[in-house]
Coordinates of C-alpha atoms in Angstrom, one line a residue:
Chain A
M107 CA 10.2 -0.4 43.2
Q108 CA 9.4 0.2 39.6
E109 CA 6.7 -2.1 38.1
F110 CA 7.8 -4.6 35.5
Y111 CA 5.8 -5.5 32.4
I112 CA 5.6 -9.1 31.1
G113 CA 3.4 -9.8 28.1
W114 CA 2.5 -13.3 29.0
M115 CA 1.0 -12.3 32.3
D116 CA -2.8 -11.9 32.3
K117 CA -2.8 -8.3 33.3
A118 CA -0.4 -5.4 32.7
P119 CA 0.8 -3.6 35.8
R120 CA -1.4 -0.6 36.7
T121 CA 1.1 2.2 35.7
F122 CA 1.7 0.5 32.3
A123 CA -2.1 -0.1 31.7
Q124 CA -2.9 3.6 32.5
F125 CA -0.1 4.9 30.3
V126 CA -1.2 2.8 27.3
K127 CA -4.8 3.9 27.9
K128 CA -3.7 7.5 27.7
Y129 CA -1.7 6.9 24.6
L130 CA -4.6 5.2 22.9
L131 CA -7.0 8.0 23.9
L132 CA -4.5 10.4 22.3
I133 CA -4.1 8.5 19.0
L134 CA -7.8 7.8 18.5
P135 CA -8.6 11.4 17.6
V136 CA -5.4 11.5 15.4
I137 CA -6.7 8.5 13.5
I138 CA -10.1 10.0 13.1
V139 CA -8.6 13.4 11.9
I140 CA -6.4 11.5 9.4
A141 CA -9.4 9.5 8.1
V142 CA -11.5 12.7 7.7
L143 CA -8.7 14.6 5.9
L144 CA -7.8 11.8 3.5
G145 CA -11.5 11.1 2.8
A146 CA -12.5 14.7 2.3
L147 CA -9.6 16.0 0.3
Q148 CA -9.5 13.4 -2.5
K149 CA -9.9 14.7 -6.0
K150 CA -13.5 14.8 -7.0
F151 CA -14.8 11.6 -8.4
S152 CA -16.0 11.9 -12.0
K153 CA -19.7 11.8 -12.7
G154 CA -19.3 8.9 -15.1
N155 CA -21.8 6.1 -14.8
F156 CA -21.5 2.4 -15.7
E157 CA -24.9 0.6 -15.8
F158 CA -23.3 -2.7 -14.6
G159 CA -25.8 -5.5 -14.6
Q160 CA -28.5 -3.5 -16.5
P161 CA -28.2 -4.3 -20.2
T162 CA -29.9 -2.0 -22.7
T163 CA -30.8 -2.7 -26.3
V164 CA -30.2 0.2 -28.7
T165 CA -31.2 0.4 -32.3
G166 CA -29.2 2.4 -34.9
I167 CA -26.7 2.2 -37.7
Y168 CA -23.5 0.2 -37.1
F169 CA -20.2 1.5 -38.6
N170 CA -16.8 -0.2 -38.6
H171 CA -14.9 3.0 -39.0
P172 CA -13.3 5.0 -37.5
V173 CA -13.9 2.6 -34.6
P174 CA -16.7 0.1 -34.1
L175 CA -19.8 2.2 -33.2
I176 CA -23.5 2.5 -33.4
K177 CA -25.2 5.7 -34.5
V178 CA -28.5 6.0 -32.7
I179 CA -31.1 8.2 -34.4
N180 CA -33.4 10.1 -32.2
G181 CA -35.8 12.0 -34.4
K182 CA -35.1 15.5 -35.7
D183 CA -34.2 18.7 -33.9
I184 CA -36.1 22.0 -34.2
F185 CA -34.2 22.8 -37.4
G186 CA -35.3 19.6 -39.0
N187 CA -31.8 18.0 -38.8
I188 CA -31.5 14.4 -37.8
S189 CA -30.8 14.2 -34.1
Y190 CA -28.4 11.4 -33.1
I191 CA -25.8 10.1 -30.7
T192 CA -22.8 8.1 -31.7
I193 CA -21.9 5.3 -29.3
P194 CA -18.5 3.6 -29.7
L195 CA -18.5 0.0 -28.8
V196 CA -16.1 -1.8 -26.4
G197 CA -15.9 -5.4 -25.3
Y198 CA -16.1 -7.1 -21.9
G199 CA -13.2 -6.5 -19.4
K200 CA -10.2 -4.9 -21.1
H201 CA -11.0 -5.8 -24.7
G202 CA -12.2 -4.0 -27.8
A203 CA -15.5 -4.9 -29.6
D204 CA -13.8 -5.7 -32.9
G205 CA -13.5 -9.4 -32.2
I206 CA -17.1 -9.8 -31.0
I207 CA -18.4 -8.0 -34.1
S208 CA -16.2 -10.0 -36.4
D209 CA -17.3 -13.3 -34.8
I210 CA -21.0 -12.3 -35.3
E211 CA -20.3 -11.4 -38.9
K212 CA -18.5 -14.7 -39.5
E213 CA -21.1 -16.8 -37.7
K214 CA -24.1 -15.3 -39.5
N215 CA -22.2 -14.7 -42.7
I216 CA -23.3 -11.0 -42.9
S217 CA -21.7 -7.6 -42.8
L218 CA -22.9 -5.2 -40.2
D219 CA -21.2 -2.2 -41.6
Q220 CA -23.6 0.6 -42.4
K221 CA -26.6 -1.6 -41.6
E222 CA -29.4 -1.0 -39.2
V223 CA -29.0 -3.2 -36.1
S224 CA -30.2 -3.6 -32.6
L225 CA -27.4 -4.4 -30.2
K226 CA -27.7 -5.4 -26.6
G227 CA -25.0 -4.2 -24.2
T228 CA -24.2 -2.2 -21.1
L229 CA -24.1 1.6 -21.4
L230 CA -21.5 3.8 -19.7
Y231 CA -21.5 7.6 -20.0
N232 CA -20.0 10.8 -18.8
D233 CA -19.8 14.4 -19.9
G234 CA -22.1 14.0 -22.9
K235 CA -20.4 10.9 -24.4
T236 CA -21.8 7.4 -24.3
I237 CA -20.0 4.1 -24.8
M238 CA -21.6 0.6 -24.9
Q239 CA -20.0 -2.6 -23.7
V240 CA -20.9 -5.7 -25.6
D241 CA -20.2 -9.1 -24.2
K242 CA -19.7 -12.2 -26.3
N243 CA -21.5 -14.3 -23.7
D244 CA -24.7 -12.3 -24.3
T245 CA -26.8 -12.2 -27.4
V246 CA -25.3 -9.0 -28.7
L247 CA -27.1 -8.9 -32.1
V248 CA -30.8 -8.6 -31.3
H249 CA -31.9 -7.5 -34.7
Y250 CA -30.3 -7.1 -38.1
S251 CA -31.7 -5.5 -41.2
G252 CA -29.8 -6.2 -44.4
K253 CA -31.2 -3.0 -46.0
Q254 CA -28.8 -0.3 -47.3
I255 CA -29.3 2.9 -45.3
A256 CA -30.2 6.3 -46.6
S257 CA -27.3 8.5 -47.5
E258 CA -28.4 11.2 -45.0
L259 CA -27.7 8.7 -42.3
L260 CA -24.1 8.3 -43.2
P261 CA -21.6 10.1 -40.9
Q262 CA -21.4 13.8 -41.6
K263 CA -17.7 14.4 -42.1
K264 CA -15.9 17.7 -41.8
D265 CA -12.2 18.3 -42.3
L266 CA -10.9 20.4 -39.4
G267 CA -7.3 20.5 -40.8
T268 CA -4.1 19.8 -38.9
L269 CA -4.2 20.3 -35.2
S270 CA -1.6 20.4 -32.6
I271 CA -3.1 19.8 -29.2
K272 CA -2.0 19.0 -25.7
G273 CA -3.8 16.4 -23.6
E274 CA -3.8 13.0 -22.0
I275 CA -4.4 9.7 -23.8
V276 CA -6.9 7.5 -21.9
D277 CA -8.9 4.4 -22.7
S278 CA -12.5 5.3 -23.6
K279 CA -14.1 2.6 -21.5
C280 CA -12.6 3.4 -18.1
Y281 CA -12.6 7.2 -18.6
F282 CA -16.2 7.5 -19.5
G283 CA -17.6 5.5 -16.6
V284 CA -16.0 2.2 -15.5
M285 CA -13.2 3.5 -13.4
K286 CA -12.9 6.4 -11.0
P287 CA -10.4 7.7 -11.7
G288 CA -10.0 6.6 -15.3
E289 CA -7.1 8.9 -15.9
G290 CA -3.8 10.0 -14.5
K291 CA -0.8 8.0 -13.1
P292 CA -2.7 5.7 -10.8
H293 CA -4.8 4.5 -13.7
R294 CA -2.0 4.3 -16.3
D295 CA -1.4 0.5 -16.2
C296 CA -5.1 -0.2 -16.5
A297 CA -5.5 2.3 -19.4
I298 CA -2.5 0.7 -21.2
R299 CA -4.0 -2.8 -20.7
C300 CA -7.4 -1.7 -22.0
I301 CA -5.9 0.1 -25.0
L302 CA -3.6 -2.9 -25.8
G303 CA -6.8 -5.1 -25.5
G304 CA -8.4 -3.1 -28.3
I305 CA -10.4 -0.4 -26.5
P306 CA -10.3 2.8 -28.6
P307 CA -7.8 5.4 -27.2
V308 CA -9.1 8.9 -26.6
L309 CA -7.2 12.1 -26.2
V310 CA -8.7 14.2 -23.4
V311 CA -8.0 17.9 -23.6
K312 CA -9.0 20.0 -20.7
N313 CA -8.9 23.7 -20.1
E314 CA -8.2 25.2 -16.7
K315 CA -11.9 25.1 -15.8
G316 CA -11.8 21.4 -16.3
E317 CA -14.0 21.5 -19.4
A318 CA -12.9 18.9 -21.9
N319 CA -12.9 17.9 -25.5
Y320 CA -12.5 14.3 -26.5
Y321 CA -10.7 13.0 -29.7
L322 CA -10.7 9.4 -30.9
L323 CA -7.3 8.4 -32.1
V324 CA -6.5 6.3 -35.1
D325 CA -3.4 6.1 -37.3
A326 CA -2.8 8.3 -40.4
D327 CA -4.5 5.6 -42.5
G328 CA -7.5 5.2 -40.3
A329 CA -6.3 1.9 -38.8
K330 CA -5.9 1.2 -35.1
I331 CA -3.1 3.0 -33.3
N332 CA -3.5 1.2 -30.0
Q333 CA 0.0 -0.5 -29.9
S334 CA 1.8 2.7 -30.8
V335 CA 0.3 4.9 -28.1
Q336 CA 1.4 2.6 -25.3
P337 CA 4.3 4.7 -24.2
F338 CA 2.2 7.9 -24.1
V339 CA -0.8 6.7 -22.1
A340 CA -1.8 8.7 -19.0
T341 CA 1.1 11.2 -19.5
P342 CA 1.0 14.7 -20.9
V343 CA 1.4 14.7 -24.6
T344 CA 1.2 16.9 -27.7
V345 CA -0.6 15.3 -30.6
N346 CA -0.1 16.6 -34.2
A347 CA -2.7 15.1 -36.5
N348 CA -5.3 15.7 -39.2
A349 CA -8.7 16.1 -37.5
I350 CA -11.9 15.0 -39.1
Q351 CA -15.3 15.4 -37.4
Y352 CA -17.5 12.4 -37.7
D353 CA -20.9 13.4 -36.5
D354 CA -20.5 14.1 -32.8
W355 CA -16.9 12.8 -32.4
I356 CA -13.7 14.3 -33.7
V357 CA -11.2 11.7 -35.0
L358 CA -7.4 12.5 -35.0
Y359 CA -5.5 10.7 -37.8
V360 CA -2.1 10.5 -36.2
N361 CA 1.2 9.6 -37.8
K362 CA 2.2 6.8 -35.4
N363 CA 5.9 7.4 -35.7
A364 CA 6.0 11.1 -35.1
G365 CA 2.5 12.4 -34.3
I366 CA 2.7 12.0 -30.5
R367 CA 5.3 13.7 -28.3
E368 CA 5.6 13.5 -24.5
I369 CA 5.8 16.9 -22.8
S370 CA 6.7 18.0 -19.3
R371 CA 3.9 18.3 -16.7
S372 CA 4.8 22.0 -16.2
A373 CA 4.1 22.6 -19.9
F374 CA 0.8 20.8 -19.7
Y375 CA -1.1 22.9 -17.2
Q376 CA -0.3 26.6 -17.0
P377 CA -2.6 28.3 -14.5
G378 CA -4.6 31.0 -16.1
N379 CA -3.9 29.9 -19.6
A380 CA -6.2 27.6 -21.5
V381 CA -4.4 24.8 -23.2
A382 CA -7.2 24.1 -25.6
C383 CA -10.4 25.5 -26.7
V384 CA -13.4 23.4 -25.8
M385 CA -15.8 22.8 -28.5
R386 CA -19.4 21.9 -27.5
Chain B
M232 CA 10.8 -20.0 24.2
S233 CA 8.8 -23.1 23.5
A234 CA 10.2 -26.6 23.2
S235 CA 7.1 -27.7 21.4
Y236 CA 4.5 -25.6 19.5
Q237 CA 0.9 -25.5 20.4
A238 CA -2.0 -23.2 19.4
V239 CA -1.1 -19.8 20.8
G240 CA -2.9 -19.1 24.1
W241 CA -4.8 -15.9 23.8
N242 CA -4.5 -14.4 27.3
K243 CA -6.5 -11.5 28.5
Q244 CA -3.9 -9.0 27.3
K245 CA -3.7 -10.5 23.8
K246 CA -7.5 -10.4 23.5
K247 CA -7.6 -6.8 24.6
Y248 CA -4.8 -5.9 22.2
D249 CA -6.6 -7.6 19.3
W250 CA -9.9 -5.9 20.1
I251 CA -8.3 -2.5 20.2
I252 CA -6.6 -3.1 16.8
F253 CA -9.9 -4.3 15.4
S254 CA -11.9 -1.4 16.8
F255 CA -9.4 1.2 15.6
C256 CA -9.4 -0.3 12.1
V257 CA -13.2 -0.3 12.0
V258 CA -13.3 3.3 13.2
Y259 CA -10.8 4.3 10.5
L260 CA -12.7 2.5 7.7
I261 CA -16.1 3.8 8.8
V262 CA -14.9 7.4 9.0
F263 CA -12.9 7.3 5.7
I264 CA -15.7 5.6 3.7
G265 CA -18.3 7.7 5.3
V266 CA -16.5 11.0 4.6
T267 CA -15.7 9.9 1.1
A268 CA -19.3 9.0 0.4
Y269 CA -20.5 12.2 1.8
V270 CA -18.1 14.5 0.0
N271 CA -18.2 12.5 -3.2
P272 CA -21.6 11.1 -3.9
D273 CA -20.3 9.8 -7.3
Y274 CA -17.8 7.4 -5.5
T275 CA -17.5 3.8 -6.6
F276 CA -17.3 0.9 -4.1
E277 CA -14.1 -0.5 -5.7
T278 CA -12.2 2.8 -5.5
V279 CA -13.2 3.5 -1.9
L280 CA -12.2 0.0 -0.9
V281 CA -8.8 0.3 -2.6
R282 CA -8.2 3.7 -1.0
S283 CA -9.5 3.0 2.4
T284 CA -7.4 -0.2 2.8
S285 CA -4.3 1.4 1.3
T286 CA -4.4 4.4 3.7
L287 CA -5.2 2.2 6.7
A288 CA -2.3 -0.2 5.9
L289 CA 0.1 2.8 5.6
L290 CA -1.2 4.2 8.9
L291 CA -0.8 0.8 10.6
L292 CA 2.8 0.6 9.2
H293 CA 3.7 3.9 10.8
V294 CA 2.2 2.8 14.1
I295 CA 4.2 -0.5 13.9
L296 CA 7.5 1.2 13.1
S297 CA 7.0 3.8 15.9
I298 CA 6.5 1.2 18.6
G299 CA 10.1 -0.1 18.6
P300 CA 11.8 3.3 19.3
L301 CA 9.0 4.5 21.6
A302 CA 9.5 1.4 23.8
R303 CA 13.3 2.1 23.8
I304 CA 12.6 5.7 24.9
N305 CA 9.9 4.9 27.4
K306 CA 9.3 1.4 28.9
K307 CA 5.7 2.2 29.4
F308 CA 5.2 1.5 25.7
L309 CA 6.2 -2.2 26.2
P310 CA 2.6 -3.5 26.2
L311 CA 2.3 -2.3 22.6
L312 CA 5.6 -4.0 21.7
Y313 CA 4.8 -7.4 23.1
N314 CA 2.0 -8.2 20.6
R315 CA 3.3 -6.0 17.8
R316 CA 3.2 -9.0 15.4
H317 CA -0.6 -9.0 15.7
L318 CA -0.5 -5.4 14.3
G319 CA 1.9 -6.6 11.6
V320 CA -0.3 -9.4 10.5
T321 CA -3.3 -7.1 10.5
M322 CA -1.4 -4.6 8.4
F323 CA -0.5 -7.3 5.9
T324 CA -4.1 -8.5 5.7
V325 CA -5.4 -5.0 5.0
A326 CA -2.6 -4.4 2.4
L327 CA -3.5 -7.7 0.8
V328 CA -7.1 -6.6 0.4
H329 CA -5.8 -3.4 -1.2
A330 CA -3.4 -5.2 -3.5
S331 CA -5.9 -7.9 -4.5
F332 CA -8.5 -5.4 -5.5
G333 CA -5.9 -3.2 -7.1
I334 CA -4.6 -6.0 -9.3
F335 CA -8.1 -7.1 -10.2
Q336 CA -9.2 -3.6 -11.0
F337 CA -6.2 -2.5 -13.0
H338 CA -4.9 -5.8 -14.5
A339 CA -7.5 -8.5 -14.6
L340 CA -9.8 -9.3 -17.6
G341 CA -7.2 -8.2 -20.1
N342 CA -5.2 -9.9 -22.8
V343 CA -2.4 -11.1 -20.5
N344 CA -2.0 -12.6 -17.0
P345 CA -2.6 -9.9 -14.4
L346 CA 0.8 -10.5 -12.9
V347 CA 2.5 -10.1 -16.3
S348 CA 0.4 -7.0 -16.8
L349 CA 1.6 -5.6 -13.5
F350 CA 5.2 -5.5 -14.7
M351 CA 4.7 -5.1 -18.4
S352 CA 2.0 -2.5 -18.9
N353 CA 4.0 0.5 -17.9
T354 CA 7.6 -0.2 -18.8
N355 CA 9.1 3.2 -17.9
Y356 CA 11.5 1.6 -15.5
G357 CA 14.2 4.2 -16.4
S358 CA 12.1 7.2 -15.5
L359 CA 11.5 8.4 -12.0
A360 CA 8.4 10.4 -12.8
D361 CA 6.9 7.7 -14.9
F362 CA 8.1 4.7 -12.9
P363 CA 5.7 1.8 -12.6
F364 CA 4.8 2.4 -9.0
Q365 CA 2.6 -0.7 -8.6
A366 CA 5.6 -3.0 -8.9
L367 CA 7.1 -1.3 -5.8
G368 CA 4.0 -2.0 -3.8
F369 CA 4.0 -5.6 -5.0
F370 CA 7.6 -6.2 -3.8
A371 CA 6.7 -4.6 -0.4
L372 CA 3.7 -6.9 -0.1
I373 CA 6.0 -9.9 -0.7
I374 CA 8.2 -8.8 2.2
F375 CA 5.1 -8.2 4.4
F376 CA 3.9 -11.7 3.4
L377 CA 7.2 -13.3 4.4
M378 CA 7.1 -11.4 7.7
A379 CA 3.5 -12.3 8.4
I380 CA 3.9 -16.0 7.8
T381 CA 7.1 -16.2 9.9
S382 CA 5.8 -14.1 12.7
H383 CA 5.2 -17.2 14.9
D384 CA 8.0 -18.3 17.3
F385 CA 8.0 -21.6 15.4
W386 CA 9.8 -19.8 12.6
L387 CA 12.0 -17.9 14.9
H388 CA 13.2 -21.2 16.3
N389 CA 13.7 -22.9 13.0
L390 CA 15.2 -20.1 11.0
G391 CA 17.4 -19.0 13.9
P392 CA 17.3 -15.6 15.6
K393 CA 19.9 -14.1 13.1
V394 CA 18.1 -15.1 9.9
W395 CA 14.7 -14.3 11.5
K396 CA 15.7 -10.9 12.7
T397 CA 17.3 -10.1 9.3
L398 CA 14.1 -11.1 7.6
H399 CA 12.0 -8.9 9.9
M400 CA 14.4 -6.0 9.5
M401 CA 13.4 -6.0 5.9
V402 CA 10.4 -4.0 7.1
Y403 CA 12.6 -0.9 6.6
P404 CA 13.3 -1.5 2.8
A405 CA 9.6 -2.4 2.5
Y406 CA 8.6 0.9 4.1
F407 CA 10.9 2.7 1.6
L408 CA 9.2 0.8 -1.2
I409 CA 5.8 1.8 0.1
I410 CA 6.7 5.5 0.4
M411 CA 7.9 5.4 -3.2
H412 CA 4.8 3.5 -4.2
V413 CA 2.7 6.3 -2.8
M414 CA 4.9 9.2 -4.0
L415 CA 5.2 7.9 -7.6
G416 CA 1.5 6.8 -7.7
V417 CA -1.4 8.5 -6.1
I418 CA 0.6 11.6 -5.1
Q419 CA 1.2 12.4 -8.8
Y420 CA -2.6 12.4 -9.2
E421 CA -3.9 14.1 -6.1
T422 CA -3.5 17.9 -6.2
N423 CA -4.1 18.7 -2.5
P424 CA -0.7 19.2 -0.6
V425 CA -2.3 17.7 2.5
F426 CA -1.5 14.2 1.2
V427 CA 2.2 15.0 0.9
L428 CA 2.1 16.8 4.3
I429 CA 0.6 13.9 6.1
L430 CA 3.1 11.5 4.6
G431 CA 5.9 13.8 5.4
V432 CA 4.8 14.2 9.0
G433 CA 4.5 10.4 9.3
S434 CA 8.0 9.7 7.9
S435 CA 9.6 12.5 9.8
T436 CA 8.1 11.3 13.1
L437 CA 9.6 7.8 12.4
I438 CA 13.0 9.2 11.6
V439 CA 13.1 11.4 14.7
L440 CA 12.0 8.6 17.0
H441 CA 14.6 6.2 15.5
L442 CA 17.3 8.9 15.9
I443 CA 16.4 9.6 19.5
A444 CA 16.3 5.9 20.4
G445 CA 19.5 5.2 18.4
T446 CA 21.4 8.2 19.9
R447 CA 20.6 7.0 23.4
E448 CA 21.8 3.5 22.6
V449 CA 25.0 4.8 21.0
K450 CA 25.7 7.0 24.0
K451 CA 25.3 4.0 26.3
D452 CA 27.5 1.9 24.1
N453 CA 30.3 4.5 24.1
E454 CA 30.4 5.0 27.9
E455 CA 34.0 5.0 29.0
F456 CA 35.2 3.0 32.0
G457 CA 38.4 4.3 33.5
L458 CA 39.5 1.7 35.9
K459 CA 40.8 -1.6 34.6
Q460 CA 42.6 -4.4 36.5
D461 CA 43.6 -7.9 35.4
G462 CA 41.1 -7.9 32.6
F463 CA 38.3 -6.6 34.8
V464 CA 36.6 -3.2 34.3
M465 CA 35.0 -1.2 37.1
V466 CA 31.4 -0.5 35.9
C467 CA 29.4 0.9 38.9
G468 CA 28.8 0.9 42.6
V469 CA 27.0 -2.1 44.2
N470 CA 24.1 0.2 45.2
D471 CA 23.7 1.4 41.7
I472 CA 21.8 -1.8 40.8
E473 CA 18.5 -2.4 42.5
D474 CA 17.6 -5.8 44.0
N475 CA 16.3 -8.3 41.4
R476 CA 17.1 -5.8 38.6
A477 CA 19.9 -5.4 36.1
K478 CA 22.0 -2.8 34.4
M479 CA 23.6 -2.9 31.0
F480 CA 27.2 -2.0 30.3
C481 CA 29.0 -2.0 26.9
I482 CA 32.6 -3.0 27.4
D483 CA 34.9 -3.5 24.5
K484 CA 31.8 -3.7 22.2
E485 CA 30.4 -6.5 24.4
R486 CA 27.0 -5.7 25.8
I487 CA 26.7 -7.2 29.3
A488 CA 23.8 -7.3 31.7
V489 CA 24.9 -7.3 35.4
F490 CA 22.1 -8.1 37.8
K491 CA 21.5 -8.5 41.5
F492 CA 19.8 -11.5 42.9
E493 CA 19.7 -12.9 46.4
R494 CA 22.7 -10.8 47.6
K495 CA 24.8 -11.9 44.6
L496 CA 25.8 -10.2 41.3
F497 CA 25.8 -12.1 38.1
A498 CA 26.6 -11.1 34.5
V499 CA 25.2 -12.5 31.2
N500 CA 25.2 -11.3 27.6
N501 CA 22.7 -8.5 27.3
V502 CA 21.1 -9.7 24.1
C503 CA 18.1 -12.0 24.5
K504 CA 18.1 -15.0 22.1
H505 CA 14.5 -14.4 21.2
Q506 CA 14.5 -11.1 19.4
N507 CA 17.6 -9.4 20.7
G508 CA 15.7 -7.8 23.6
P509 CA 17.8 -5.9 26.2
L510 CA 18.2 -8.3 29.2
G511 CA 19.8 -5.4 31.1
E512 CA 16.4 -3.8 31.3
G513 CA 14.8 -7.0 32.6
K514 CA 13.9 -8.2 36.1
I515 CA 14.3 -11.3 38.1
V516 CA 11.0 -13.1 38.1
D517 CA 10.5 -16.5 39.7
G518 CA 14.3 -16.7 40.1
C519 CA 14.9 -16.1 36.4
L520 CA 16.2 -13.0 34.6
T521 CA 13.2 -12.0 32.4
C522 CA 13.5 -10.1 29.2
P523 CA 11.4 -7.0 29.1
W524 CA 10.3 -7.5 25.5
H525 CA 8.7 -10.9 25.4
G526 CA 9.3 -12.4 28.8
Y527 CA 12.0 -14.9 27.8
Q528 CA 13.8 -16.2 30.9
Y529 CA 17.3 -17.2 31.9
L530 CA 18.8 -18.7 35.0
P531 CA 21.2 -16.2 36.7
Q532 CA 24.0 -18.6 37.4
N533 CA 24.4 -20.1 33.9
G534 CA 22.5 -18.0 31.4
Q535 CA 20.3 -21.0 30.4
S536 CA 16.6 -20.9 30.0
P537 CA 15.0 -23.2 32.6
P538 CA 14.3 -26.7 31.3
P539 CA 12.8 -27.8 29.0
F540 CA 13.7 -24.6 27.2
K541 CA 17.0 -24.5 25.4
E542 CA 18.0 -20.9 24.9
K543 CA 21.4 -19.9 26.3
V544 CA 23.4 -16.7 26.6
S545 CA 27.1 -16.1 27.4
T546 CA 28.1 -15.6 31.0
Y547 CA 30.9 -13.4 32.5
D548 CA 33.0 -13.1 35.6
V549 CA 31.9 -10.5 38.1
K550 CA 33.7 -9.4 41.3
V551 CA 33.0 -6.9 44.1
Q552 CA 35.8 -4.9 45.6
G553 CA 34.7 -2.6 48.4
Q554 CA 31.5 -1.1 47.1
N555 CA 32.5 -1.3 43.5
V556 CA 31.4 -3.8 40.8
W557 CA 34.0 -5.2 38.4
V558 CA 33.2 -7.2 35.2
N559 CA 35.5 -9.1 32.9
P560 CA 34.2 -8.6 29.4
K561 CA 35.7 -11.9 28.2
P562 CA 32.6 -14.2 27.5
Y563 CA 32.4 -17.8 28.6
P564 CA 30.6 -20.1 26.2
E565 CA 26.9 -19.8 26.3
G566 CA 25.3 -21.6 29.3
T567 CA 28.6 -21.8 31.3
E568 CA 27.9 -21.8 35.1
R569 CA 29.5 -19.0 37.1
K570 CA 29.3 -18.5 40.8
G571 CA 28.5 -14.8 40.8
A572 CA 29.9 -12.3 43.3
N573 CA 28.9 -11.9 46.9
F574 CA 28.6 -8.5 48.4

């Protein structure tokens, strides 16, 4: 007589219990192998870092354009040139820093543009670029000097002409440290939300070795282009624009109606062929 | 088959089942997170949480969907079927963790409500490659939620078996949504073909198992019975049915379970009122025909669950001529008393 299984009985018949035991012993290694494969074969996480919970105060020159940023001077290099790093500012969450800066200016009835300031915020950085998050709930403006700055501290501009480059538009905050990944299809919604919230969009251009150049995007008049890039975020695009180097960032002045074109993924990465030269 | 509803009694089997689910989930999470941290020292907690829970939920979904056909192919898998709802609720809980963190990570702290952001950030609904894959996962989660909250027999009783079963069959559209959620999302980011391969093996295994189980069922349903007489159809020999056991026959699209009990043959509708389990694969236990899926019971002579339970199935006339069993496929109203056939 064959055994019969009933779930509400306290114990399964012996043959059923033995069979299920064998099945479980078989699928346990399968589960472990799947976990190992899925864990090990994910794309490498970026080396970006977000110093969450560790605010830093930086002193430098604040500029409103091309995006809100602070230029931090760090002495002079061996050739006697001023050594600096330009740190674009972003707000808390998925917001730009414009509102916070504008509130400070209104509240204190001052203009921060081209003035020496000390700002408190949270740094995030990756691949040689640094961004700072400022939060309206903190005391962002730690120090303000109303003095006009020396002309040598103004941004060093260089016209690079018209460029046509292929890359991916990302939001600068997630890409450079907050999110891993901060690019690609899984991150598209977040990047769109960040860019629509005012975080500066950046065009990432990589060659086949994974080396990247980064370009800040503004419209042809130097105003924000955030709304117009929404359909092109996290997808392969060609950007035609006038490029101007501002210190250690290149800014693309993009015609918002015709300057960005979506391209096929196959045209984006062509193994063996660099799609862009990487400038260091 | 309860007349009133009390806290579910966790018998020894249920406890064992739940411990095994818990242990396997923990093993998976530890291995996935451990390997990720080892291979990628630059990992972030949020991303590992989102990924470990998503892959675990998908793995559980494959296990859940394989249990049905496996139990049809081999009855020894029935212990896995009986408490399958526990696996379902576990899978939903894990998927909920994934979705909650995903929505928070990708949509919260922005300039619109996170749920508005979910549907309105990427609006490429007309493009397959650029389709907003997160919306697909959201709708699948809603289905899993409805299934999880209605998994108790209270809802089966109140919604009725037909509505309840239809709702729970929505797991298949939900599975399709999840596959598309993965294919149009992370698969477009990851470059290693192993991810597609693992997903392909999982889906193919499910399809093959369902085809094998379904083909067997269709074959059984299409069995031809040559001899007919006065509305009766000859189905088998008396000795083809074991004592206290049943056999299923599909006559004129009517699935009928014929069973032998105390030297008599009885016939009732094969479909259990609980979850459409096959009574023809059941056994007489304590004088009742007992469904192999969840142990629902029916009295042989009238197809009624023993009082105070109220489930009823149709009954049929059976007769024995010589050594052959004849069944009339015309059903009597559910719960109608029949004498059975002596042999």
